[in-house]
PDB file of C-alpha atoms in Angstrom:
ATOM      1  CA  MET C   1     128.821  33.228  81.248  1.00  0.00           C
ATOM      2  CA  LEU C   2     127.632  36.793  81.624  1.00  0.00           C
ATOM      3  CA  PRO C   3     125.969  37.954  78.333  1.00  0.00           C
ATOM      4  CA  THR C   4     127.817  40.185  76.520  1.00  0.00           C
ATOM      5  CA  THR C   5     127.670  44.077  76.145  1.00  0.00           C
ATOM      6  CA  GLU C   6     125.429  43.368  72.808  1.00  0.00           C
ATOM      7  CA  VAL C   7     123.319  41.194  74.645  1.00  0.00           C
ATOM      8  CA  LEU C   8     122.576  43.717  77.410  1.00  0.00           C
ATOM      9  CA  GLU C   9     121.921  46.237  75.116  1.00  0.00           C
ATOM     10  CA  GLN C  10     119.164  44.215  73.269  1.00  0.00           C
ATOM     11  CA  ASP C  11     117.766  43.406  76.335  1.00  0.00           C
ATOM     12  CA  LEU C  12     117.615  46.974  77.127  1.00  0.00           C
ATOM     13  CA  LEU C  13     116.005  47.494  74.153  1.00  0.00           C
ATOM     14  CA  LYS C  14     113.139  44.657  74.700  1.00  0.00           C
ATOM     15  CA  VAL C  15     112.338  46.404  78.627  1.00  0.00           C
ATOM     16  CA  ARG C  16     111.597  49.424  76.897  1.00  0.00           C
ATOM     17  CA  GLY C  17     109.698  47.650  73.817  1.00  0.00           C
ATOM     18  CA  LEU C  18     107.549  46.386  76.568  1.00  0.00           C
ATOM     19  CA  VAL C  19     106.643  49.113  77.683  1.00  0.00           C
ATOM     20  CA  GLU C  20     105.879  51.155  75.175  1.00  0.00           C
ATOM     21  CA  SER C  21     103.503  48.030  74.568  1.00  0.00           C
ATOM     22  CA  MET C  22     101.709  48.564  78.189  1.00  0.00           C
ATOM     23  CA  ALA C  23     101.511  51.901  77.292  1.00  0.00           C
ATOM     24  CA  ALA C  24      99.632  51.432  73.860  1.00  0.00           C
ATOM     25  CA  GLN C  25      97.401  48.775  75.405  1.00  0.00           C
ATOM     26  CA  ARG C  26      96.960  51.502  77.958  1.00  0.00           C
ATOM     27  CA  ARG C  27      95.505  54.098  75.124  1.00  0.00           C
ATOM     28  CA  ASN C  28      93.757  51.569  73.258  1.00  0.00           C
ATOM     29  CA  GLN C  29      91.801  49.749  76.503  1.00  0.00           C
ATOM     30  CA  THR C  30      87.713  50.142  76.738  1.00  0.00           C
ATOM     31  CA  ALA C  31      86.177  51.648  79.330  1.00  0.00           C
ATOM     32  CA  ASN C  32      86.181  48.327  80.965  1.00  0.00           C
ATOM     33  CA  ASP C  33      89.259  47.077  80.585  1.00  0.00           C
ATOM     34  CA  SER C  34      91.240  47.028  83.713  1.00  0.00           C
ATOM     35  CA  LEU C  35      94.358  45.384  82.408  1.00  0.00           C
ATOM     36  CA  VAL C  36      96.018  49.073  82.995  1.00  0.00           C
ATOM     37  CA  THR C  37      95.716  51.533  85.425  1.00  0.00           C
ATOM     38  CA  GLN C  38      97.231  54.739  85.109  1.00  0.00           C
ATOM     39  CA  LEU C  39      98.466  56.234  87.735  1.00  0.00           C
ATOM     40  CA  SER C  40      98.109  60.152  88.779  1.00  0.00           C
ATOM     41  CA  LEU C  41     101.099  62.527  89.242  1.00  0.00           C
ATOM     42  CA  ASN C  42     101.054  63.569  92.928  1.00  0.00           C
ATOM     43  CA  PRO C  43     103.537  62.477  94.840  1.00  0.00           C
ATOM     44  CA  GLU C  44     101.478  61.169  97.524  1.00  0.00           C
ATOM     45  CA  SER C  45      99.343  58.813  95.091  1.00  0.00           C
ATOM     46  CA  LEU C  46     102.485  57.418  93.773  1.00  0.00           C
ATOM     47  CA  GLU C  47     104.017  56.668  96.629  1.00  0.00           C
ATOM     48  CA  GLU C  48     101.102  55.133  97.764  1.00  0.00           C
ATOM     49  CA  ALA C  49     100.603  52.969  95.247  1.00  0.00           C
ATOM     50  CA  ALA C  50     104.056  52.105  94.904  1.00  0.00           C
ATOM     51  CA  GLN C  51     104.193  50.555  99.215  1.00  0.00           C
ATOM     52  CA  ASN C  52     100.769  48.593  98.022  1.00  0.00           C
ATOM     53  CA  LEU C  53     102.551  46.852  95.442  1.00  0.00           C
ATOM     54  CA  MET C  54     105.884  46.427  97.605  1.00  0.00           C
ATOM     55  CA  SER C  55     103.936  45.237 100.375  1.00  0.00           C
ATOM     56  CA  GLN C  56     102.180  42.398  98.229  1.00  0.00           C
ATOM     57  CA  ALA C  57     105.844  40.769  98.157  1.00  0.00           C
ATOM     58  CA  SER C  58     106.607  37.473  99.592  1.00  0.00           C
ATOM     59  CA  GLU C  59     109.670  36.031  97.974  1.00  0.00           C
ATOM     60  CA  THR C  60     111.721  38.882  95.813  1.00  0.00           C
ATOM     61  CA  LEU C  61     111.249  42.576  95.088  1.00  0.00           C
ATOM     62  CA  CYS C  62     112.985  44.207  92.319  1.00  0.00           C
ATOM     63  CA  LEU C  63     113.205  48.205  91.593  1.00  0.00           C
ATOM     64  CA  ILE C  64     114.600  49.425  88.554  1.00  0.00           C
ATOM     65  CA  ILE C  65     115.334  53.455  89.267  1.00  0.00           C
ATOM     66  CA  GLY C  66     115.410  55.788  86.371  1.00  0.00           C
ATOM     67  CA  GLU C  67     116.820  58.765  85.982  1.00  0.00           C
ATOM     68  CA  ARG C  68     115.335  62.195  88.085  1.00  0.00           C
ATOM     69  CA  SER C  69     111.122  61.670  87.607  1.00  0.00           C
ATOM     70  CA  GLU C  70     108.324  62.223  90.179  1.00  0.00           C
ATOM     71  CA  THR C  71     107.716  58.477  90.010  1.00  0.00           C
ATOM     72  CA  ALA C  72     111.537  57.442  90.717  1.00  0.00           C
ATOM     73  CA  THR C  73     111.213  59.403  93.545  1.00  0.00           C
ATOM     74  CA  ALA C  74     107.999  57.782  94.972  1.00  0.00           C
ATOM     75  CA  VAL C  75     109.516  53.936  94.367  1.00  0.00           C
ATOM     76  CA  ILE C  76     113.225  54.784  96.311  1.00  0.00           C
ATOM     77  CA  SER C  77     110.615  56.993  98.735  1.00  0.00           C
ATOM     78  CA  ALA C  78     107.407  54.369  99.706  1.00  0.00           C
ATOM     79  CA  PHE C  79     110.531  51.470  99.672  1.00  0.00           C
ATOM     80  CA  ARG C  80     112.324  53.115 102.444  1.00  0.00           C
ATOM     81  CA  ARG C  81     108.951  53.602 103.940  1.00  0.00           C
ATOM     82  CA  ILE C  82     107.813  49.591 103.431  1.00  0.00           C
ATOM     83  CA  ALA C  83     111.402  48.232 103.847  1.00  0.00           C
ATOM     84  CA  PRO C  84     111.121  47.801 108.092  1.00  0.00           C
ATOM     85  CA  VAL C  85     107.789  45.748 107.512  1.00  0.00           C
ATOM     86  CA  LEU C  86     109.129  43.624 104.271  1.00  0.00           C
ATOM     87  CA  ALA C  87     108.964  39.264 106.053  1.00  0.00           C
ATOM     88  CA  PRO C  88     112.550  38.673 105.914  1.00  0.00           C
ATOM     89  CA  GLN C  89     112.619  36.248 103.216  1.00  0.00           C
ATOM     90  CA  VAL C  90     111.926  38.923 100.565  1.00  0.00           C
ATOM     91  CA  THR C  91     115.075  39.362  98.429  1.00  0.00           C
ATOM     92  CA  VAL C  92     115.044  43.018  97.012  1.00  0.00           C
ATOM     93  CA  ARG C  93     117.443  44.099  94.195  1.00  0.00           C
ATOM     94  CA  ALA C  94     117.623  47.440  93.466  1.00  0.00           C
ATOM     95  CA  LEU C  95     119.157  48.704  89.731  1.00  0.00           C
ATOM     96  CA  VAL C  96     119.867  52.716  89.539  1.00  0.00           C
ATOM     97  CA  PRO C  97     121.103  54.368  86.712  1.00  0.00           C
ATOM     98  CA  PRO C  98     125.631  55.471  87.638  1.00  0.00           C
ATOM     99  CA  VAL C  99     124.631  59.079  88.268  1.00  0.00           C
ATOM    100  CA  THR C 100     124.225  58.696  92.080  1.00  0.00           C
ATOM    101  CA  ARG C 101     128.010  59.704  93.519  1.00  0.00           C
ATOM    102  CA  THR C 102     128.816  59.288  97.470  1.00  0.00           C
ATOM    103  CA  ARG C 103     127.987  56.499  99.503  1.00  0.00           C
ATOM    104  CA  GLU C 104     126.008  58.988 101.268  1.00  0.00           C
ATOM    105  CA  ALA C 105     123.927  60.339  98.862  1.00  0.00           C
ATOM    106  CA  LEU C 106     123.368  56.148  98.046  1.00  0.00           C
ATOM    107  CA  ALA C 107     122.793  55.606 101.832  1.00  0.00           C
ATOM    108  CA  ALA C 108     120.174  57.870 102.065  1.00  0.00           C
ATOM    109  CA  LEU C 109     118.216  56.285  98.856  1.00  0.00           C
ATOM    110  CA  PHE C 110     118.488  52.384  99.930  1.00  0.00           C
ATOM    111  CA  PRO C 111     118.225  50.483 103.500  1.00  0.00           C
ATOM    112  CA  GLU C 112     121.304  48.276 103.830  1.00  0.00           C
ATOM    113  CA  ARG C 113     118.678  45.168 102.785  1.00  0.00           C
ATOM    114  CA  ALA C 114     118.379  45.993  99.326  1.00  0.00           C
ATOM    115  CA  GLN C 115     121.411  44.787  97.125  1.00  0.00           C
ATOM    116  CA  VAL C 116     122.029  48.172  95.026  1.00  0.00           C
ATOM    117  CA  ARG C 117     123.653  47.113  91.480  1.00  0.00           C
ATOM    118  CA  LEU C 118     124.133  50.435  88.467  1.00  0.00           C
ATOM    119  CA  ALA C 119     122.622  49.590  84.929  1.00  0.00           C
ATOM    120  CA  MET C 120     121.326  52.572  82.644  1.00  0.00           C
ATOM    121  CA  LEU C 121     117.520  51.527  81.652  1.00  0.00           C
ATOM    122  CA  SER C 122     116.592  55.002  79.854  1.00  0.00           C
ATOM    123  CA  GLY C 123     114.892  56.283  82.161  1.00  0.00           C
ATOM    124  CA  LEU C 124     112.620  53.389  82.786  1.00  0.00           C
ATOM    125  CA  THR C 125     111.336  53.108  86.511  1.00  0.00           C
ATOM    126  CA  ALA C 126     109.529  49.870  88.088  1.00  0.00           C
ATOM    127  CA  VAL C 127     108.759  47.592  90.496  1.00  0.00           C
ATOM    128  CA  VAL C 128     108.513  44.016  90.450  1.00  0.00           C
ATOM    129  CA  SER C 129     107.115  41.394  92.886  1.00  0.00           C
ATOM    130  CA  ASP C 130     105.866  38.091  92.589  1.00  0.00           C
ATOM    131  CA  ALA C 131     102.334  39.680  92.782  1.00  0.00           C
ATOM    132  CA  LYS C 132     101.072  39.921  89.120  1.00  0.00           C
ATOM    133  CA  THR C 133     100.839  43.486  89.057  1.00  0.00           C
ATOM    134  CA  THR C 134     104.027  45.966  88.412  1.00  0.00           C
ATOM    135  CA  LEU C 135     104.209  49.598  88.678  1.00  0.00           C
ATOM    136  CA  VAL C 136     106.073  51.061  84.904  1.00  0.00           C
ATOM    137  CA  SER C 137     106.882  54.799  83.984  1.00  0.00           C
ATOM    138  CA  ASN C 138     108.763  54.902  80.705  1.00  0.00           C
ATOM    139  CA  THR C 139     108.889  58.309  80.530  1.00  0.00           C
ATOM    140  CA  PRO C 140     108.440  60.686  83.926  1.00  0.00           C
ATOM    141  CA  GLY C 141     105.150  61.797  83.366  1.00  0.00           C
ATOM    142  CA  ASP C 142     103.412  58.017  82.378  1.00  0.00           C
ATOM    143  CA  PRO C 143     103.305  55.973  85.392  1.00  0.00           C
ATOM    144  CA  SER C 144     100.515  52.813  85.170  1.00  0.00           C
ATOM    145  CA  LEU C 145      99.716  49.939  87.166  1.00  0.00           C
ATOM    146  CA  ILE C 146     100.220  46.279  84.820  1.00  0.00           C
ATOM    147  CA  HIS C 147      97.376  43.804  85.709  1.00  0.00           C
ATOM    148  CA  ASN C 148      98.879  40.897  84.172  1.00  0.00           C
ATOM    149  CA  SER C 149     100.964  37.920  84.915  1.00  0.00           C
ATOM    150  CA  SER C 150     102.337  37.593  81.834  1.00  0.00           C
ATOM    151  CA  VAL C 151     103.920  40.979  81.935  1.00  0.00           C
ATOM    152  CA  ALA C 152     105.225  40.806  85.979  1.00  0.00           C
ATOM    153  CA  THR C 153     107.155  37.444  84.489  1.00  0.00           C
ATOM    154  CA  ASN C 154     108.484  38.925  80.896  1.00  0.00           C
ATOM    155  CA  LEU C 155     109.762  41.961  82.945  1.00  0.00           C
ATOM    156  CA  ARG C 156     111.284  40.302  86.051  1.00  0.00           C
ATOM    157  CA  ALA C 157     112.886  37.540  83.379  1.00  0.00           C
ATOM    158  CA  LEU C 158     114.834  41.056  82.004  1.00  0.00           C
ATOM    159  CA  PHE C 159     115.520  42.131  85.238  1.00  0.00           C
ATOM    160  CA  ASP C 160     117.200  39.255  85.787  1.00  0.00           C
ATOM    161  CA  THR C 161     118.845  38.902  82.313  1.00  0.00           C
ATOM    162  CA  VAL C 162     120.511  42.790  82.970  1.00  0.00           C
ATOM    163  CA  TRP C 163     121.826  42.173  86.749  1.00  0.00           C
ATOM    164  CA  PRO C 164     124.737  39.848  85.979  1.00  0.00           C
ATOM    165  CA  THR C 165     126.540  42.004  83.958  1.00  0.00           C
ATOM    166  CA  ALA C 166     125.061  44.927  86.360  1.00  0.00           C
ATOM    167  CA  GLN C 167     128.365  46.694  88.187  1.00  0.00           C
ATOM    168  CA  VAL C 168     128.202  45.859  92.022  1.00  0.00           C
ATOM    169  CA  LEU C 169     127.516  48.861  93.822  1.00  0.00           C
ATOM    170  CA  ASP C 170     130.320  48.827  96.348  1.00  0.00           C
ATOM    171  CA  GLN C 171     132.994  48.168  93.667  1.00  0.00           C
ATOM    172  CA  HIS C 172     131.671  51.188  91.738  1.00  0.00           C
ATOM    173  CA  LEU C 173     131.972  53.394  94.818  1.00  0.00           C
ATOM    174  CA  ARG C 174     135.618  52.002  96.285  1.00  0.00           C
ATOM    175  CA  LEU C 175     136.547  53.593  92.853  1.00  0.00           C
ATOM    176  CA  ARG C 176     134.904  56.829  92.778  1.00  0.00           C
ATOM    177  CA  GLU C 177     135.027  57.715  96.013  1.00  0.00           C
ATOM    178  CA  GLN C 178     138.614  56.767  97.297  1.00  0.00           C
ATOM    179  CA  SER C 179     141.396  59.993  96.862  1.00  0.00           C
ATOM    180  CA  HIS C 180     143.254  60.444  93.720  1.00  0.00           C
ATOM    181  CA  ALA C 181     145.857  58.117  93.112  1.00  0.00           C
ATOM    182  CA  GLU C 182     148.013  59.356  89.418  1.00  0.00           C
ATOM    183  CA  GLU C 183     149.926  56.262  89.739  1.00  0.00           C
ATOM    184  CA  LEU C 184     146.561  53.989  88.859  1.00  0.00           C
ATOM    185  CA  ARG C 185     144.271  56.915  86.815  1.00  0.00           C
ATOM    186  CA  ARG C 186     147.728  56.170  84.536  1.00  0.00           C
ATOM    187  CA  VAL C 187     147.472  52.339  85.013  1.00  0.00           C
ATOM    188  CA  LEU C 188     143.757  52.634  83.377  1.00  0.00           C
ATOM    189  CA  GLY C 189     145.294  54.527  80.665  1.00  0.00           C
ATOM    190  CA  CYS C 190     147.655  51.987  79.626  1.00  0.00           C
ATOM    191  CA  LEU C 191     144.960  49.550  79.742  1.00  0.00           C
ATOM    192  CA  GLN C 192     142.903  51.703  77.842  1.00  0.00           C
ATOM    193  CA  GLU C 193     145.326  52.065  75.202  1.00  0.00           C
ATOM    194  CA  GLY C 194     145.802  48.298  75.304  1.00  0.00           C
ATOM    195  CA  LEU C 195     150.211  48.469  75.424  1.00  0.00           C
ATOM    196  CA  ILE C 196     152.123  45.231  76.304  1.00  0.00           C
ATOM    197  CA  ASP C 197     153.610  45.191  80.182  1.00  0.00           C
ATOM    198  CA  ASP C 198     156.758  46.160  79.258  1.00  0.00           C
ATOM    199  CA  VAL C 199     155.915  49.117  77.292  1.00  0.00           C
ATOM    200  CA  ALA C 200     153.444  50.417  79.797  1.00  0.00           C
ATOM    201  CA  ALA C 201     155.703  49.877  83.072  1.00  0.00           C
ATOM    202  CA  ARG C 202     157.725  52.444  81.434  1.00  0.00           C
ATOM    203  CA  LYS C 203     155.230  55.162  80.611  1.00  0.00           C
ATOM    204  CA  VAL C 204     154.200  55.146  84.417  1.00  0.00           C
ATOM    205  CA  SER C 205     157.671  54.928  85.123  1.00  0.00           C
ATOM    206  CA  MET C 206     157.299  51.669  87.603  1.00  0.00           C
ATOM    207  CA  SER C 207     157.869  48.476  87.282  1.00  0.00           C
ATOM    208  CA  VAL C 208     156.886  45.902  85.194  1.00  0.00           C
ATOM    209  CA  ARG C 209     156.122  43.897  88.332  1.00  0.00           C
ATOM    210  CA  THR C 210     153.835  46.676  90.031  1.00  0.00           C
ATOM    211  CA  TYR C 211     152.125  47.313  87.187  1.00  0.00           C
ATOM    212  CA  ARG C 212     150.768  43.937  86.802  1.00  0.00           C
ATOM    213  CA  ARG C 213     150.292  44.220  90.324  1.00  0.00           C
ATOM    214  CA  HIS C 214     147.852  47.166  89.530  1.00  0.00           C
ATOM    215  CA  VAL C 215     146.250  45.841  86.714  1.00  0.00           C
ATOM    216  CA  ALA C 216     145.426  42.862  89.414  1.00  0.00           C
ATOM    217  CA  ASP C 217     143.642  44.866  91.353  1.00  0.00           C
ATOM    218  CA  LEU C 218     141.899  47.321  89.324  1.00  0.00           C
ATOM    219  CA  MET C 219     140.493  43.967  87.319  1.00  0.00           C
ATOM    220  CA  ALA C 220     138.767  42.451  90.591  1.00  0.00           C
ATOM    221  CA  LEU C 221     137.595  45.997  91.437  1.00  0.00           C
ATOM    222  CA  LEU C 222     136.069  46.328  87.941  1.00  0.00           C
ATOM    223  CA  GLY C 223     134.539  43.002  87.791  1.00  0.00           C
ATOM    224  CA  THR C 224     136.611  41.793  84.927  1.00  0.00           C
ATOM    225  CA  SER C 225     138.822  39.099  83.728  1.00  0.00           C
ATOM    226  CA  SER C 226     140.711  40.320  81.003  1.00  0.00           C
ATOM    227  CA  ARG C 227     142.564  43.584  80.747  1.00  0.00           C
ATOM    228  CA  PHE C 228     140.508  44.570  77.740  1.00  0.00           C
ATOM    229  CA  GLN C 229     137.311  44.576  79.425  1.00  0.00           C
ATOM    230  CA  ALA C 230     138.979  46.675  82.433  1.00  0.00           C
ATOM    231  CA  GLY C 231     139.721  49.496  79.588  1.00  0.00           C
ATOM    232  CA  ALA C 232     135.919  48.934  78.810  1.00  0.00           C
ATOM    233  CA  ARG C 233     134.735  48.674  82.080  1.00  0.00           C
ATOM    234  CA  ALA C 234     136.754  52.077  83.193  1.00  0.00           C
ATOM    235  CA  VAL C 235     135.219  54.028  80.028  1.00  0.00           C
ATOM    236  CA  GLU C 236     131.768  52.560  81.099  1.00  0.00           C
ATOM    237  CA  THR C 237     131.646  53.621  84.896  1.00  0.00           C
ATOM    238  CA  GLY C 238     133.430  57.168  84.347  1.00  0.00           C
ATOM    239  CA  LEU C 239     136.785  56.695  84.894  1.00  0.00           C
ATOM    240  CA  LEU C 240     138.433  56.526  81.169  1.00  0.00           C
ATOM    241  CA  PRO C 241     137.086  58.965  78.623  1.00  0.00           C
ATOM    242  CA  ARG C 242     135.388  57.892  75.620  1.00  0.00           C
ATOM    243  CA  ARG C 243     137.250  57.422  72.557  1.00  0.00           C
ATOM    244  CA  SER C 244     140.237  59.230  74.421  1.00  0.00           C
ATOM    245  CA  THR C 245     143.780  58.143  75.147  1.00  0.00           C
ATOM    246  CA  ARG C 246     143.581  60.662  77.632  1.00  0.00           C
ATOM    247  CA  VAL C 247     143.343  59.622  81.230  1.00  0.00           C
ATOM    248  CA  ALA C 248     140.384  60.962  83.193  1.00  0.00           C
ATOM    249  CA  ALA C 249     140.698  63.056  86.571  1.00  0.00           C
ATOM    250  CA  ARG C 250     138.824  60.784  88.523  1.00  0.00           C
ATOM    251  CA  PRO C 251     139.339  58.844  92.374  1.00  0.00           C
ATOM    252  CA  VAL C 252     140.588  55.341  91.886  1.00  0.00           C
ATOM    253  CA  PRO C 253     141.144  52.972  95.070  1.00  0.00           C
ATOM    254  CA  ALA C 254     143.744  54.033  97.576  1.00  0.00           C
ATOM    255  CA  ASP C 255     143.174  51.150  99.122  1.00  0.00           C
ATOM    256  CA  ILE C 256     145.121  49.856  96.483  1.00  0.00           C
ATOM    257  CA  VAL C 257     147.996  51.992  97.077  1.00  0.00           C
ATOM    258  CA  SER C 258     148.132  50.910 100.168  1.00  0.00           C
ATOM    259  CA  ARG C 259     148.466  47.054  99.306  1.00  0.00           C
ATOM    260  CA  VAL C 260     151.152  47.884  96.745  1.00  0.00           C
ATOM    261  CA  SER C 261     154.693  47.096  99.165  1.00  0.00           C
ATOM    262  CA  PRO C 262     157.555  49.481  98.663  1.00  0.00           C
ATOM    263  CA  GLU C 263     160.278  47.561  97.457  1.00  0.00           C
ATOM    264  CA  CYS C 264     158.145  46.544  94.572  1.00  0.00           C
ATOM    265  CA  SER C 265     157.995  49.925  93.664  1.00  0.00           C
ATOM    266  CA  THR C 266     160.714  51.681  91.293  1.00  0.00           C
TER     267      THR C 266
END
């Protein structure tokens, strides 16, 4: 069973607390303590450190990309350089904030071999491999290398907790990039309002059969198992506004419209 939204938020808080603890360790360390190494904000130095760390991966490589920062830019650039020479058995997963809205932009950031999902991690950027060292930045100006296997293990475990609940990139892009379809935006609005099928179908001027078909398609694309979850996920991904019954003018899947046969439309 997937974690609930509340559990996910708790895990993200744990991630942040873990990183803040690391920063405290760095501030309190003695001159002889090499547990934490603060990195220069020089782009070339950051990229080199990230690339060196990624090259140590033998089985797994997890990337957490925060909001725009020098560290996030360096990590993305380093991955693009190292991806062609990573061992074939290395599984690469990346969590990125849901702010990049086009397939072209994301393709420019990540080579195809990376599995990319969307999650907001409050500015955290990190490189976690199966090595004992991690690269972590919890603020734009504070990247560090953490040389501690337990820290790497804990951060990777938290990544694995977030991953199943993070939205699959292809689903997100299909919903954001396809041409506008007014019918489906109105269906999303009905899901958000919690209307029963008969009432919703009358509101959007279509047959109950067509409405239910749209709902099933939207639930599949949003990766949800209930209508309530579909409405909530639509809000999370920006397809619907928060705390409003107005339908947002956001792209919806044109491919769904093409699958609805003319005879079931009214």
